[in-house]
């Protein structure tokens, strides 16, 4: 299951981890976010099989981490942010098919 991250742990767990990170900016009251939870869990399982620990998947609650959401210009939930070497390399907002997220991971692992 994707690890929940707060602003205090974001630098260490995401920006300095040396991996591609897929971060789900979500809200507990967001229906589309709830629809994406099982999709993200399934994707995480598949990526672990294919890439081991080369990909980190985390979740940031926008209600409890509004400054972090503002820093990354997250205007709606869910927003999926891809970060590599501390830099944003991609983003999607709203409900996405698993394949879209999977292809973005595969593409960004080749950068």
PDB file of C-alpha atoms in Angstrom, residues 2-90:
ATOM      1  CA  UNK A   2       1.245   3.480  -0.856  1.00  0.00           C
ATOM      2  CA  UNK A   3       2.963   5.175   2.045  1.00  0.00           C
ATOM      3  CA  UNK A   4       1.283   8.250   3.499  1.00  0.00           C
ATOM      4  CA  UNK A   5       3.680  11.173   3.602  1.00  0.00           C
ATOM      5  CA  UNK A   6       3.462  14.525   5.305  1.00  0.00           C
ATOM      6  CA  UNK A   7       5.395  17.704   4.626  1.00  0.00           C
ATOM      7  CA  UNK A   8       8.007  16.850   7.265  1.00  0.00           C
ATOM      8  CA  UNK A   9       8.988  13.591   5.557  1.00  0.00           C
ATOM      9  CA  UNK A  10       8.569  14.688   1.945  1.00  0.00           C
ATOM     10  CA  UNK A  11      12.168  15.769   1.370  1.00  0.00           C
ATOM     11  CA  UNK A  12      13.697  12.548   2.684  1.00  0.00           C
ATOM     12  CA  UNK A  13      11.131  10.079   1.344  1.00  0.00           C
ATOM     13  CA  UNK A  14      10.546  11.672  -2.064  1.00  0.00           C
ATOM     14  CA  UNK A  15      13.089  14.278  -3.093  1.00  0.00           C
ATOM     15  CA  UNK A  16      16.215  12.542  -1.802  1.00  0.00           C
ATOM     16  CA  UNK A  17      15.304   8.878  -2.277  1.00  0.00           C
ATOM     17  CA  UNK A  18      17.155   8.400  -5.596  1.00  0.00           C
ATOM     18  CA  UNK A  19      14.078   6.789  -7.150  1.00  0.00           C
ATOM     19  CA  UNK A  20      11.224   7.745  -9.404  1.00  0.00           C
ATOM     20  CA  UNK A  21       8.396   8.795  -7.108  1.00  0.00           C
ATOM     21  CA  UNK A  22       4.708   8.741  -7.950  1.00  0.00           C
ATOM     22  CA  UNK A  23       2.867  10.878  -5.419  1.00  0.00           C
ATOM     23  CA  UNK A  24      -0.914  10.876  -5.136  1.00  0.00           C
ATOM     24  CA  UNK A  25      -2.181  14.200  -3.774  1.00  0.00           C
ATOM     25  CA  UNK A  26      -5.593  13.191  -2.460  1.00  0.00           C
ATOM     26  CA  UNK A  27      -8.392  14.112  -0.069  1.00  0.00           C
ATOM     27  CA  UNK A  28     -10.354  11.765   2.183  1.00  0.00           C
ATOM     28  CA  UNK A  29     -13.619  13.394   1.079  1.00  0.00           C
ATOM     29  CA  UNK A  30     -12.855  13.175  -2.647  1.00  0.00           C
ATOM     30  CA  UNK A  31     -14.919  10.570  -4.526  1.00  0.00           C
ATOM     31  CA  UNK A  32     -12.536  10.404  -7.524  1.00  0.00           C
ATOM     32  CA  UNK A  33      -9.661   9.880  -5.044  1.00  0.00           C
ATOM     33  CA  UNK A  34     -11.508   6.921  -3.550  1.00  0.00           C
ATOM     34  CA  UNK A  35     -12.026   5.495  -7.039  1.00  0.00           C
ATOM     35  CA  UNK A  36      -8.296   5.742  -7.716  1.00  0.00           C
ATOM     36  CA  UNK A  37      -7.181   4.030  -4.482  1.00  0.00           C
ATOM     37  CA  UNK A  38      -7.596   0.432  -5.745  1.00  0.00           C
ATOM     38  CA  UNK A  39      -6.100   1.391  -9.126  1.00  0.00           C
ATOM     39  CA  UNK A  40      -3.034   2.787  -7.396  1.00  0.00           C
ATOM     40  CA  UNK A  41      -2.750  -0.282  -5.161  1.00  0.00           C
ATOM     41  CA  UNK A  42      -2.880  -2.613  -8.167  1.00  0.00           C
ATOM     42  CA  UNK A  43      -0.323  -0.489 -10.023  1.00  0.00           C
ATOM     43  CA  UNK A  44       1.990  -0.511  -7.013  1.00  0.00           C
ATOM     44  CA  UNK A  45       1.870  -4.301  -6.866  1.00  0.00           C
ATOM     45  CA  UNK A  46       2.661  -4.647 -10.582  1.00  0.00           C
ATOM     46  CA  UNK A  47       5.492  -2.114 -10.446  1.00  0.00           C
ATOM     47  CA  UNK A  48       7.053  -3.917  -7.479  1.00  0.00           C
ATOM     48  CA  UNK A  49       7.112  -7.111  -9.546  1.00  0.00           C
ATOM     49  CA  UNK A  50       8.581  -5.378 -12.608  1.00  0.00           C
ATOM     50  CA  UNK A  51      10.948  -2.834 -11.040  1.00  0.00           C
ATOM     51  CA  UNK A  52      11.547  -3.893  -7.449  1.00  0.00           C
ATOM     52  CA  UNK A  53      12.287  -0.849  -5.352  1.00  0.00           C
ATOM     53  CA  UNK A  54      13.137   1.516  -8.246  1.00  0.00           C
ATOM     54  CA  UNK A  55       9.735   3.247  -7.860  1.00  0.00           C
ATOM     55  CA  UNK A  56       8.326   4.829  -4.716  1.00  0.00           C
ATOM     56  CA  UNK A  57       4.585   5.415  -4.448  1.00  0.00           C
ATOM     57  CA  UNK A  58       3.305   7.786  -1.800  1.00  0.00           C
ATOM     58  CA  UNK A  59       0.147   9.635  -0.832  1.00  0.00           C
ATOM     59  CA  UNK A  60      -0.140  13.204   0.432  1.00  0.00           C
ATOM     60  CA  UNK A  61      -3.401  14.339   2.015  1.00  0.00           C
ATOM     61  CA  UNK A  62      -4.014  17.859   0.662  1.00  0.00           C
ATOM     62  CA  UNK A  63      -6.190  18.826   3.632  1.00  0.00           C
ATOM     63  CA  UNK A  64      -3.413  18.149   6.132  1.00  0.00           C
ATOM     64  CA  UNK A  65      -0.537  19.266   3.903  1.00  0.00           C
ATOM     65  CA  UNK A  66      -1.921  22.330   2.152  1.00  0.00           C
ATOM     66  CA  UNK A  67       1.450  24.125   2.059  1.00  0.00           C
ATOM     67  CA  UNK A  68       3.026  21.168   0.257  1.00  0.00           C
ATOM     68  CA  UNK A  69       0.101  21.030  -2.171  1.00  0.00           C
ATOM     69  CA  UNK A  70       0.493  24.770  -2.812  1.00  0.00           C
ATOM     70  CA  UNK A  71       4.259  24.414  -3.324  1.00  0.00           C
ATOM     71  CA  UNK A  72       3.605  21.880  -6.098  1.00  0.00           C
ATOM     72  CA  UNK A  73       0.658  23.840  -7.534  1.00  0.00           C
ATOM     73  CA  UNK A  74      -1.840  21.074  -6.831  1.00  0.00           C
ATOM     74  CA  UNK A  75      -5.217  22.635  -7.545  1.00  0.00           C
ATOM     75  CA  UNK A  76      -7.435  19.559  -7.549  1.00  0.00           C
ATOM     76  CA  UNK A  77      -7.546  16.070  -6.150  1.00  0.00           C
ATOM     77  CA  UNK A  78      -6.498  13.597  -7.166  1.00  0.00           C
ATOM     78  CA  UNK A  79      -3.310  14.888  -8.727  1.00  0.00           C
ATOM     79  CA  UNK A  80      -0.547  12.414  -9.523  1.00  0.00           C
ATOM     80  CA  UNK A  81       2.909  13.933  -9.481  1.00  0.00           C
ATOM     81  CA  UNK A  82       5.981  12.171 -10.860  1.00  0.00           C
ATOM     82  CA  UNK A  83       9.292  13.293  -9.347  1.00  0.00           C
ATOM     83  CA  UNK A  84      12.801  12.142 -10.175  1.00  0.00           C
ATOM     84  CA  UNK A  85      16.014  13.500  -8.661  1.00  0.00           C
ATOM     85  CA  UNK A  86      13.953  16.127  -6.849  1.00  0.00           C
ATOM     86  CA  UNK A  87      12.377  17.477 -10.038  1.00  0.00           C
ATOM     87  CA  UNK A  88       8.878  17.144 -11.414  1.00  0.00           C
ATOM     88  CA  UNK A  89       8.905  15.024 -14.578  1.00  0.00           C
ATOM     89  CA  UNK A  90       5.170  14.580 -15.072  1.00  0.00           C
TER      90      UNK A  90
END
